[in-house]
Tab-separated table of C-alpha atoms in Angstrom:
chain	number	residue	atom	x	y	z
A	1	VAL	CA	-19.326	227.965	9.455
A	2	ILE	CA	-19.527	231.006	11.742
A	3	CYS	CA	-18.600	228.829	14.742
A	4	ILE	CA	-15.335	228.028	12.944
A	5	LEU	CA	-14.568	231.397	11.352
A	6	VAL	CA	-15.070	233.564	14.449
A	7	PRO	CA	-12.520	231.691	16.618
A	8	ILE	CA	-10.033	231.697	13.739
A	9	SER	CA	-10.507	235.443	13.308
A	10	ARG	CA	-10.039	235.988	17.066
A	11	MET	CA	-6.700	234.163	16.974
A	12	TYR	CA	-5.651	235.860	13.731
A	13	LEU	CA	-6.328	239.294	15.252
A	14	GLY	CA	-4.359	238.335	18.352
A	15	VAL	CA	-7.326	238.858	20.664
A	16	HIS	CA	-7.378	235.259	21.955
A	17	PHE	CA	-4.990	232.329	22.261
A	18	PRO	CA	-5.851	228.759	21.145
A	19	GLY	CA	-6.455	227.787	24.787
A	20	ASP	CA	-9.009	230.592	25.129
A	21	ILE	CA	-10.786	229.343	22.029
A	22	LEU	CA	-10.816	225.743	23.259
A	23	ILE	CA	-12.156	226.654	26.709
A	24	GLY	CA	-14.780	228.951	25.160
A	25	PHE	CA	-15.804	226.164	22.782
A	26	LEU	CA	-16.119	223.637	25.617
A	27	ILE	CA	-18.117	226.042	27.803
A	28	GLY	CA	-20.373	226.906	24.861
A	29	LEU	CA	-20.879	223.246	23.981
A	30	GLY	CA	-21.659	222.390	27.598
A	31	CYS	CA	-24.164	225.246	27.813
A	32	CYS	CA	-25.801	224.093	24.570
A	33	PHE	CA	-26.243	220.545	25.862
A	34	LEU	CA	-27.504	221.721	29.252
A	35	LEU	CA	-29.945	224.249	27.807
A	36	ASN	CA	-31.143	221.780	25.158
A	37	PHE	CA	-31.796	219.209	27.902
A	38	LEU	CA	-33.665	221.757	30.027
A	39	PHE	CA	-35.632	222.992	27.004
A	40	ASP	CA	-36.673	219.455	25.996
A	41	LYS	CA	-37.589	218.552	29.559
A	42	PHE	CA	-39.477	221.697	30.558
A	43	HIS	CA	-40.666	223.446	27.373
A	44	GLY	CA	-44.412	223.834	27.317
A	45	THR	CA	-44.631	223.860	31.117
A	46	TYR	CA	-44.561	226.700	33.589
A	47	TRP	CA	-41.278	225.273	34.914
A	48	PHE	CA	-39.681	226.521	31.708
A	49	TYR	CA	-40.615	230.087	32.621
A	50	ILE	CA	-39.721	229.659	36.281
A	51	ILE	CA	-36.222	228.379	35.384
A	52	SER	CA	-35.833	231.125	32.745
A	53	GLY	CA	-36.887	233.729	35.312
A	54	ILE	CA	-34.423	232.408	37.882
A	55	ILE	CA	-31.618	232.605	35.310
A	56	ALA	CA	-32.671	236.179	34.504
A	57	LEU	CA	-32.716	237.123	38.209
A	58	ILE	CA	-29.292	235.573	38.800
A	59	CYS	CA	-27.880	237.958	36.164
A	60	ILE	CA	-29.212	241.138	37.797
A	61	PRO	CA	-26.206	241.592	40.146
A	62	SER	CA	-23.927	241.476	37.087
A	63	ILE	CA	-26.078	244.159	35.458
A	64	ILE	CA	-25.728	246.371	38.533
A	65	MET	CA	-21.983	245.768	38.979
A	66	ASN	CA	-21.128	246.298	35.299
A	67	TRP	CA	-23.501	249.188	34.598
A	68	ASN	CA	-20.857	251.557	33.194
A	69	ILE	CA	-18.122	249.130	32.132
A	70	PRO	CA	-17.708	249.163	28.328
A	71	GLU	CA	-16.151	245.681	28.301
A	72	ALA	CA	-19.477	244.268	29.548
A	73	ALA	CA	-21.396	245.466	26.475
A	74	ASP	CA	-21.752	241.945	25.049
A	75	PHE	CA	-23.234	240.700	28.331
A	76	PHE	CA	-25.862	243.460	28.229
A	77	LYS	CA	-26.699	242.601	24.611
A	78	ALA	CA	-27.041	238.894	25.389
A	79	TYR	CA	-29.139	239.596	28.493
A	80	GLY	CA	-31.483	241.908	26.575
A	81	LEU	CA	-31.914	239.331	23.830
A	82	TYR	CA	-32.449	236.563	26.412
A	83	ILE	CA	-35.214	238.478	28.188
A	84	GLY	CA	-36.821	239.415	24.857
A	85	VAL	CA	-36.804	235.815	23.643
A	86	ILE	CA	-38.209	234.408	26.910
A	87	ILE	CA	-41.057	236.942	26.981
A	88	SER	CA	-41.700	236.404	23.272
A	89	THR	CA	-41.756	232.623	23.711
A	90	PHE	CA	-44.470	233.018	26.333
A	91	ILE	CA	-46.475	235.394	24.110
A	92	GLU	CA	-46.066	233.150	21.062
A	93	GLU	CA	-47.140	229.988	22.873
A	94	LYS	CA	-50.029	231.652	24.693
A	95	TRP	CA	-51.579	233.770	21.938
A	96	ILE	CA	-49.920	233.342	18.523
A	97	ASN	CA	-49.214	229.597	17.970
A	98	PHE	CA	-47.149	230.265	14.865
A	99	SER	CA	-47.044	227.464	12.288
A	100	LEU	CA	-44.116	226.429	10.130
A	101	ASP	CA	-46.376	224.387	7.840
A	102	VAL	CA	-45.945	226.631	4.811
A	103	PRO	CA	-44.245	226.154	1.443
A	104	ILE	CA	-40.448	226.484	1.375
A	105	LYS	CA	-40.611	229.760	-0.576
A	106	ASN	CA	-42.659	231.287	2.257
A	107	LYS	CA	-40.126	230.046	4.816
A	108	ILE	CA	-37.258	231.577	2.830
A	109	PHE	CA	-39.176	234.847	2.521
A	110	ARG	CA	-39.859	234.881	6.266
A	111	VAL	CA	-36.199	234.283	7.131
A	112	ILE	CA	-34.931	236.972	4.761
A	113	LEU	CA	-37.562	239.514	5.854
A	114	GLY	CA	-36.975	238.720	9.529
A	115	ALA	CA	-33.206	239.132	9.159
A	116	LEU	CA	-33.621	242.432	7.305
A	117	ILE	CA	-36.033	243.774	9.923
A	118	ALA	CA	-33.747	242.659	12.791
A	119	LEU	CA	-30.734	244.330	11.171
A	120	GLY	CA	-32.788	247.445	10.436
A	121	LEU	CA	-33.956	247.579	14.050
A	122	LYS	CA	-30.430	247.088	15.354
A	123	THR	CA	-29.068	249.844	13.128
A	124	GLY	CA	-31.994	252.220	13.601
A	125	LEU	CA	-32.085	251.875	17.373
A	126	LYS	CA	-28.313	252.323	17.525
A	127	LEU	CA	-28.751	255.688	15.806
A	128	ILE	CA	-31.434	256.751	18.305
A	129	LEU	CA	-30.054	255.322	21.570
A	130	PRO	CA	-26.620	256.269	22.932
A	131	ASP	CA	-23.881	253.632	22.859
A	132	ILE	CA	-24.065	252.622	26.519
A	133	ASN	CA	-24.726	249.238	28.101
A	134	ILE	CA	-28.339	249.778	29.148
A	135	CYS	CA	-29.234	251.020	25.663
A	136	SER	CA	-27.626	247.908	24.167
A	137	LEU	CA	-29.781	245.823	26.487
A	138	ILE	CA	-32.905	247.696	25.359
A	139	ARG	CA	-31.946	247.471	21.674
A	140	TYR	CA	-31.435	243.698	21.783
A	141	PHE	CA	-34.554	243.198	23.901
A	142	VAL	CA	-36.622	244.972	21.238
A	143	MET	CA	-34.968	242.911	18.499
A	144	GLY	CA	-35.831	239.700	20.378
A	145	VAL	CA	-39.465	240.670	20.903
A	146	VAL	CA	-39.975	241.844	17.333
A	147	THR	CA	-38.355	238.823	15.696
A	148	MET	CA	-39.848	236.235	18.056
A	149	ALA	CA	-43.357	237.622	18.667
A	150	VAL	CA	-44.296	240.561	16.440
A	151	LEU	CA	-43.105	239.064	13.132
A	152	PRO	CA	-44.687	235.635	13.773
A	153	LEU	CA	-47.958	237.418	14.588
A	154	ALA	CA	-47.710	239.435	11.365
A	155	PHE	CA	-46.865	236.321	9.324
A	156	LYS	CA	-49.768	234.447	10.918
A	157	LYS	CA	-52.178	237.292	10.106
A	158	GLU	CA	-50.826	237.442	6.545
A	159	GLY	CA	-51.257	233.668	6.156
A	160	GLN	CA	-54.864	233.930	7.291
A	161	LYS	CA	-55.604	236.383	4.472
A	162	GLU	CA	-54.497	233.926	1.783
């Protein structure tokens, strides 16, 4: 639903034209297929982390060139989240091994609690850190690590008590 509503809102607000939306959709779809293929092929191997690291390194020149450009804020957010998720994936696979084999009510609780904590972190860190690109990167990195490593560890520990 969000994938449909956001492009419509962008056109309604006059920020993008239909051609922009179509090209963005095609690029996004292509990236999804490519990344899904790479994930299926390499997940669980060290190649997954090598490829992820190379992608992260390729982005560093963009970080340096766009350090103080406000229009690049979304790139910094996405990069911070990407790094947080990659590091958290390694931590989760190596030491946590989180299980989804729980009743549906527990899954719903986990999703709601995780979303609330992520939103709380985003809002709280935004109050503490200035609204500049590097702070956005840090904020989204922390959100990625907390939601992908810290919360699964806490849920695993909680499940062990039951």
